[in-house]
Amino acid sequence: MLLTAPDCFYLRSSFLPRSFCFTNSKVLSLNSQRTWASRPRASLITTPDSFQVGRLIGSYGFMNITSYSGFQPGPDAEYSLEDVGRLRVQDVGEGNVKIRLHEGIITQGPLRGTPVIFKVFGSADNSKLEVYPGQRAAGIEADVMAANELSAHAFLQSNAKDISQNIQILLGGFETKTGEQWLAFRDDGKYSAADYAKVSSENLTKNRALGVQKSWNSFEQELTIKRKREFVIKLLRGAMSGLAYMHDHDRLHQSLGPSSVVLNTIMERDAAYLVSKLRDLAFSVDISMEKDDIYEAGLLFAYLAFVPFCEAGIMDSLSLQRLLESTFQLDLKAMREYCLADDRLLEAVEFLDLGAGAGWELLQVMLNPDFRKRPIAEAVLNHRFMTGAVL
């Protein structure tokens, strides 16, 4: 069986406050007769024999929050939902859950032959790889995360005529004898936005080291830069479209970042065929305060505006977030002046400068310290920078 999330679970993660509750979330238990009646029309496959597991293709983990700046509650107080948008992480450490990704294929039924990506919720502690009778391999945190992700996808896929093309499709899942939860998603791509940024940055470093830019004619150089800009904007539009769909259906993502956006290609020449999809809905909740997601979307925007346009090692997500939040206190005008003085950041500045500074303008409102003044996801999508009008 796959487990149902309890009404409230205290999880310390970089994406949730320490006492965040999955309050009023729609949960799905695969062994519940009541829930089976309301499951998606496209039935989830829940028998292990229906799948063939392939090679391990990657893994990632989560971070624990140990302290915050900003809102400071009293000893008996809990964080309210309004406070979530004002929290800032100070000290972090490795979390208790590690995600493994495996290739796979469906071997039975009408979807036989369909490639899948398995998402396995395991323990970050390698000592727990050997599981004794009566033990669970991953623990309750992993079980709750898996159940909540299952619940979120089942809800978002409940209407077969209204399924977003920018959110990963869940096809099924199962629990192993050791208690690990395996979710099977349609294989729409093995790359993430983080993979793209890394490859783009490394290619830029390699080309400059070889003196490629100096040998290019100006037309080809401009074409290459244009392709990169088109690719990044289309990637962001896909991610924001998925987020807008979730918000329209009263769901928050709450763990949006470069690794939570799946891509079917990382080739900038193939931008016309690029489809980006949201994944990692383990922290999704059923509340309609979408502005909490917009700040994380703004950080994703900033990441994709800088990292792919810089050489490897010049900028990473933590350094960029530190610049934005600590050094410049979310003052984008001051940050732009700083970046202008560093030749290594000029391509990123020029990208955000498109449309008389439309990129900086959008980034500033998405990162507004007052969450009530941040735009909704649909407004972000309709901004002239996101529509591609600035290209």
mmCIF file with all atom_site columns, C-alpha atoms in Angstrom, residues 7-120:
data_model
loop_
_atom_site.group_PDB
_atom_site.id
_atom_site.type_symbol
_atom_site.label_atom_id
_atom_site.label_alt_id
_atom_site.label_comp_id
_atom_site.label_asym_id
_atom_site.label_entity_id
_atom_site.label_seq_id
_atom_site.pdbx_PDB_ins_code
_atom_site.Cartn_x
_atom_site.Cartn_y
_atom_site.Cartn_z
_atom_site.occupancy
_atom_site.B_iso_or_equiv
_atom_site.pdbx_formal_charge
_atom_site.auth_seq_id
_atom_site.auth_comp_id
_atom_site.auth_asym_id
_atom_site.auth_atom_id
_atom_site.pdbx_PDB_model_num
ATOM 1   C CA . ASP A 1 7   ? -3.504  15.794 9.046   1.00 0.00 ? 7   ASP A CA 1
ATOM 2   C CA . CYS A 1 8   ? -0.417  17.349 10.584  1.00 0.00 ? 8   CYS A CA 1
ATOM 3   C CA . PHE A 1 9   ? 3.232   16.375 10.383  1.00 0.00 ? 9   PHE A CA 1
ATOM 4   C CA . TYR A 1 10  ? 6.096   18.400 11.784  1.00 0.00 ? 10  TYR A CA 1
ATOM 5   C CA . LEU A 1 11  ? 8.801   18.404 9.166   1.00 0.00 ? 11  LEU A CA 1
ATOM 6   C CA . ARG A 1 12  ? 11.949  20.482 9.159   1.00 0.00 ? 12  ARG A CA 1
ATOM 7   C CA . SER A 1 13  ? 12.770  21.312 5.573   1.00 0.00 ? 13  SER A CA 1
ATOM 8   C CA . SER A 1 14  ? 14.176  24.197 3.596   1.00 0.00 ? 14  SER A CA 1
ATOM 9   C CA . PHE A 1 15  ? 10.740  24.551 2.041   1.00 0.00 ? 15  PHE A CA 1
ATOM 10  C CA . LEU A 1 16  ? 8.550   24.433 5.145   1.00 0.00 ? 16  LEU A CA 1
ATOM 11  C CA . PRO A 1 17  ? 8.596   26.128 8.556   1.00 0.00 ? 17  PRO A CA 1
ATOM 12  C CA . ARG A 1 18  ? 9.375   23.874 11.457  1.00 0.00 ? 18  ARG A CA 1
ATOM 13  C CA . SER A 1 19  ? 5.766   23.402 12.532  1.00 0.00 ? 19  SER A CA 1
ATOM 14  C CA . PHE A 1 20  ? 4.067   23.408 9.155   1.00 0.00 ? 20  PHE A CA 1
ATOM 15  C CA . CYS A 1 21  ? 0.931   21.257 8.982   1.00 0.00 ? 21  CYS A CA 1
ATOM 16  C CA . PHE A 1 22  ? -0.555  19.513 5.967   1.00 0.00 ? 22  PHE A CA 1
ATOM 17  C CA . THR A 1 23  ? -3.867  20.976 7.096   1.00 0.00 ? 23  THR A CA 1
ATOM 18  C CA . ASN A 1 24  ? -6.912  20.265 4.931   1.00 0.00 ? 24  ASN A CA 1
ATOM 19  C CA . SER A 1 25  ? -4.767  18.670 2.231   1.00 0.00 ? 25  SER A CA 1
ATOM 20  C CA . LYS A 1 26  ? -6.503  16.175 -0.036  1.00 0.00 ? 26  LYS A CA 1
ATOM 21  C CA . VAL A 1 27  ? -4.993  12.775 0.762   1.00 0.00 ? 27  VAL A CA 1
ATOM 22  C CA . LEU A 1 28  ? -5.143  9.520  -1.167  1.00 0.00 ? 28  LEU A CA 1
ATOM 23  C CA . SER A 1 29  ? -4.746  6.062  0.330   1.00 0.00 ? 29  SER A CA 1
ATOM 24  C CA . LEU A 1 30  ? -4.427  3.302  -2.235  1.00 0.00 ? 30  LEU A CA 1
ATOM 25  C CA . ASN A 1 31  ? -5.969  0.730  0.089   1.00 0.00 ? 31  ASN A CA 1
ATOM 26  C CA . SER A 1 32  ? -8.969  2.879  0.998   1.00 0.00 ? 32  SER A CA 1
ATOM 27  C CA . GLN A 1 33  ? -12.288 1.850  -0.569  1.00 0.00 ? 33  GLN A CA 1
ATOM 28  C CA . ARG A 1 34  ? -13.640 5.359  -0.029  1.00 0.00 ? 34  ARG A CA 1
ATOM 29  C CA . THR A 1 35  ? -10.706 6.942  -1.841  1.00 0.00 ? 35  THR A CA 1
ATOM 30  C CA . TRP A 1 36  ? -10.670 4.440  -4.712  1.00 0.00 ? 36  TRP A CA 1
ATOM 31  C CA . ALA A 1 37  ? -14.132 5.684  -5.677  1.00 0.00 ? 37  ALA A CA 1
ATOM 32  C CA . SER A 1 38  ? -12.792 9.218  -6.157  1.00 0.00 ? 38  SER A CA 1
ATOM 33  C CA . ARG A 1 39  ? -9.459  8.358  -7.773  1.00 0.00 ? 39  ARG A CA 1
ATOM 34  C CA . PRO A 1 40  ? -8.499  9.791  -11.210 1.00 0.00 ? 40  PRO A CA 1
ATOM 35  C CA . ARG A 1 41  ? -10.268 8.341  -14.238 1.00 0.00 ? 41  ARG A CA 1
ATOM 36  C CA . ALA A 1 42  ? -6.933  7.221  -15.615 1.00 0.00 ? 42  ALA A CA 1
ATOM 37  C CA . SER A 1 43  ? -6.394  4.582  -12.913 1.00 0.00 ? 43  SER A CA 1
ATOM 38  C CA . LEU A 1 44  ? -3.079  4.566  -11.122 1.00 0.00 ? 44  LEU A CA 1
ATOM 39  C CA . ILE A 1 45  ? -1.065  1.357  -11.507 1.00 0.00 ? 45  ILE A CA 1
ATOM 40  C CA . THR A 1 46  ? -0.295  0.027  -8.040  1.00 0.00 ? 46  THR A CA 1
ATOM 41  C CA . THR A 1 47  ? 1.095   -3.508 -8.455  1.00 0.00 ? 47  THR A CA 1
ATOM 42  C CA . PRO A 1 48  ? 4.895   -3.931 -8.495  1.00 0.00 ? 48  PRO A CA 1
ATOM 43  C CA . ASP A 1 49  ? 4.600   -6.690 -11.108 1.00 0.00 ? 49  ASP A CA 1
ATOM 44  C CA . SER A 1 50  ? 3.326   -4.101 -13.583 1.00 0.00 ? 50  SER A CA 1
ATOM 45  C CA . PHE A 1 51  ? 6.727   -2.397 -13.664 1.00 0.00 ? 51  PHE A CA 1
ATOM 46  C CA . GLN A 1 52  ? 10.273  -3.232 -14.603 1.00 0.00 ? 52  GLN A CA 1
ATOM 47  C CA . VAL A 1 53  ? 12.904  -1.203 -12.760 1.00 0.00 ? 53  VAL A CA 1
ATOM 48  C CA . GLY A 1 54  ? 15.981  -0.023 -14.644 1.00 0.00 ? 54  GLY A CA 1
ATOM 49  C CA . ARG A 1 55  ? 19.207  1.726  -13.761 1.00 0.00 ? 55  ARG A CA 1
ATOM 50  C CA . LEU A 1 56  ? 19.703  4.422  -11.145 1.00 0.00 ? 56  LEU A CA 1
ATOM 51  C CA . ILE A 1 57  ? 19.941  7.793  -12.907 1.00 0.00 ? 57  ILE A CA 1
ATOM 52  C CA . GLY A 1 58  ? 20.364  10.210 -10.013 1.00 0.00 ? 58  GLY A CA 1
ATOM 53  C CA . SER A 1 59  ? 19.586  11.226 -6.453  1.00 0.00 ? 59  SER A CA 1
ATOM 54  C CA . TYR A 1 60  ? 19.024  14.351 -4.380  1.00 0.00 ? 60  TYR A CA 1
ATOM 55  C CA . GLY A 1 61  ? 18.075  15.335 -0.856  1.00 0.00 ? 61  GLY A CA 1
ATOM 56  C CA . PHE A 1 62  ? 16.477  18.045 1.247   1.00 0.00 ? 62  PHE A CA 1
ATOM 57  C CA . MET A 1 63  ? 17.734  20.442 3.885   1.00 0.00 ? 63  MET A CA 1
ATOM 58  C CA . ASN A 1 64  ? 16.747  20.949 7.505   1.00 0.00 ? 64  ASN A CA 1
ATOM 59  C CA . ILE A 1 65  ? 16.126  24.448 8.798   1.00 0.00 ? 65  ILE A CA 1
ATOM 60  C CA . THR A 1 66  ? 17.726  25.147 12.158  1.00 0.00 ? 66  THR A CA 1
ATOM 61  C CA . SER A 1 67  ? 17.000  28.875 12.463  1.00 0.00 ? 67  SER A CA 1
ATOM 62  C CA . TYR A 1 68  ? 15.285  31.787 10.750  1.00 0.00 ? 68  TYR A CA 1
ATOM 63  C CA . SER A 1 69  ? 15.622  35.515 10.483  1.00 0.00 ? 69  SER A CA 1
ATOM 64  C CA . GLY A 1 70  ? 12.570  37.742 10.222  1.00 0.00 ? 70  GLY A CA 1
ATOM 65  C CA . PHE A 1 71  ? 9.468   36.647 12.106  1.00 0.00 ? 71  PHE A CA 1
ATOM 66  C CA . GLN A 1 72  ? 10.250  35.485 15.644  1.00 0.00 ? 72  GLN A CA 1
ATOM 67  C CA . PRO A 1 73  ? 7.326   33.763 17.405  1.00 0.00 ? 73  PRO A CA 1
ATOM 68  C CA . GLY A 1 74  ? 6.932   33.391 21.132  1.00 0.00 ? 74  GLY A CA 1
ATOM 69  C CA . PRO A 1 75  ? 7.647   30.043 22.820  1.00 0.00 ? 75  PRO A CA 1
ATOM 70  C CA . ASP A 1 76  ? 4.055   28.860 22.507  1.00 0.00 ? 76  ASP A CA 1
ATOM 71  C CA . ALA A 1 77  ? 3.281   30.414 19.131  1.00 0.00 ? 77  ALA A CA 1
ATOM 72  C CA . GLU A 1 78  ? 3.064   28.660 15.772  1.00 0.00 ? 78  GLU A CA 1
ATOM 73  C CA . TYR A 1 79  ? 3.858   30.059 12.363  1.00 0.00 ? 79  TYR A CA 1
ATOM 74  C CA . SER A 1 80  ? 0.805   31.323 10.547  1.00 0.00 ? 80  SER A CA 1
ATOM 75  C CA . LEU A 1 81  ? 0.448   30.992 6.789   1.00 0.00 ? 81  LEU A CA 1
ATOM 76  C CA . GLU A 1 82  ? 1.025   34.721 6.385   1.00 0.00 ? 82  GLU A CA 1
ATOM 77  C CA . ASP A 1 83  ? 4.383   34.371 8.106   1.00 0.00 ? 83  ASP A CA 1
ATOM 78  C CA . VAL A 1 84  ? 5.597   31.713 5.654   1.00 0.00 ? 84  VAL A CA 1
ATOM 79  C CA . GLY A 1 85  ? 6.209   34.286 2.929   1.00 0.00 ? 85  GLY A CA 1
ATOM 80  C CA . ARG A 1 86  ? 8.391   36.380 5.221   1.00 0.00 ? 86  ARG A CA 1
ATOM 81  C CA . LEU A 1 87  ? 10.729  33.664 6.477   1.00 0.00 ? 87  LEU A CA 1
ATOM 82  C CA . ARG A 1 88  ? 14.365  33.471 5.415   1.00 0.00 ? 88  ARG A CA 1
ATOM 83  C CA . VAL A 1 89  ? 16.638  30.490 5.952   1.00 0.00 ? 89  VAL A CA 1
ATOM 84  C CA . GLN A 1 90  ? 19.794  31.124 7.983   1.00 0.00 ? 90  GLN A CA 1
ATOM 85  C CA . ASP A 1 91  ? 21.273  27.778 9.034   1.00 0.00 ? 91  ASP A CA 1
ATOM 86  C CA . VAL A 1 92  ? 20.659  24.574 7.131   1.00 0.00 ? 92  VAL A CA 1
ATOM 87  C CA . GLY A 1 93  ? 21.816  20.978 7.265   1.00 0.00 ? 93  GLY A CA 1
ATOM 88  C CA . GLU A 1 94  ? 21.178  17.674 5.545   1.00 0.00 ? 94  GLU A CA 1
ATOM 89  C CA . GLY A 1 95  ? 17.641  16.346 5.874   1.00 0.00 ? 95  GLY A CA 1
ATOM 90  C CA . ASN A 1 96  ? 16.513  12.813 6.684   1.00 0.00 ? 96  ASN A CA 1
ATOM 91  C CA . VAL A 1 97  ? 15.047  11.971 3.274   1.00 0.00 ? 97  VAL A CA 1
ATOM 92  C CA . LYS A 1 98  ? 16.965  11.153 0.105   1.00 0.00 ? 98  LYS A CA 1
ATOM 93  C CA . ILE A 1 99  ? 15.279  10.795 -3.272  1.00 0.00 ? 99  ILE A CA 1
ATOM 94  C CA . ARG A 1 100 ? 16.561  8.250  -5.793  1.00 0.00 ? 100 ARG A CA 1
ATOM 95  C CA . LEU A 1 101 ? 15.558  8.282  -9.451  1.00 0.00 ? 101 LEU A CA 1
ATOM 96  C CA . HIS A 1 102 ? 15.443  5.119  -11.559 1.00 0.00 ? 102 HIS A CA 1
ATOM 97  C CA . GLU A 1 103 ? 14.542  4.430  -15.155 1.00 0.00 ? 103 GLU A CA 1
ATOM 98  C CA . GLY A 1 104 ? 11.749  1.934  -15.699 1.00 0.00 ? 104 GLY A CA 1
ATOM 99  C CA . ILE A 1 105 ? 9.011   0.685  -17.964 1.00 0.00 ? 105 ILE A CA 1
ATOM 100 C CA . ILE A 1 106 ? 5.406   -0.495 -17.613 1.00 0.00 ? 106 ILE A CA 1
ATOM 101 C CA . THR A 1 107 ? 5.207   -4.199 -18.481 1.00 0.00 ? 107 THR A CA 1
ATOM 102 C CA . GLN A 1 108 ? 1.472   -4.930 -18.248 1.00 0.00 ? 108 GLN A CA 1
ATOM 103 C CA . GLY A 1 109 ? -1.868  -3.422 -19.187 1.00 0.00 ? 109 GLY A CA 1
ATOM 104 C CA . PRO A 1 110 ? -2.906  -0.760 -21.703 1.00 0.00 ? 110 PRO A CA 1
ATOM 105 C CA . LEU A 1 111 ? 0.201   1.339  -20.965 1.00 0.00 ? 111 LEU A CA 1
ATOM 106 C CA . ARG A 1 112 ? 2.570   -1.564 -21.545 1.00 0.00 ? 112 ARG A CA 1
ATOM 107 C CA . GLY A 1 113 ? 5.872   -0.338 -22.984 1.00 0.00 ? 113 GLY A CA 1
ATOM 108 C CA . THR A 1 114 ? 5.501   3.179  -21.569 1.00 0.00 ? 114 THR A CA 1
ATOM 109 C CA . PRO A 1 115 ? 8.831   4.483  -20.172 1.00 0.00 ? 115 PRO A CA 1
ATOM 110 C CA . VAL A 1 116 ? 8.666   5.801  -16.618 1.00 0.00 ? 116 VAL A CA 1
ATOM 111 C CA . ILE A 1 117 ? 10.875  7.513  -14.075 1.00 0.00 ? 117 ILE A CA 1
ATOM 112 C CA . PHE A 1 118 ? 10.644  6.058  -10.571 1.00 0.00 ? 118 PHE A CA 1
ATOM 113 C CA . LYS A 1 119 ? 10.952  8.438  -7.650  1.00 0.00 ? 119 LYS A CA 1
ATOM 114 C CA . VAL A 1 120 ? 12.007  6.519  -4.542  1.00 0.00 ? 120 VAL A CA 1
#
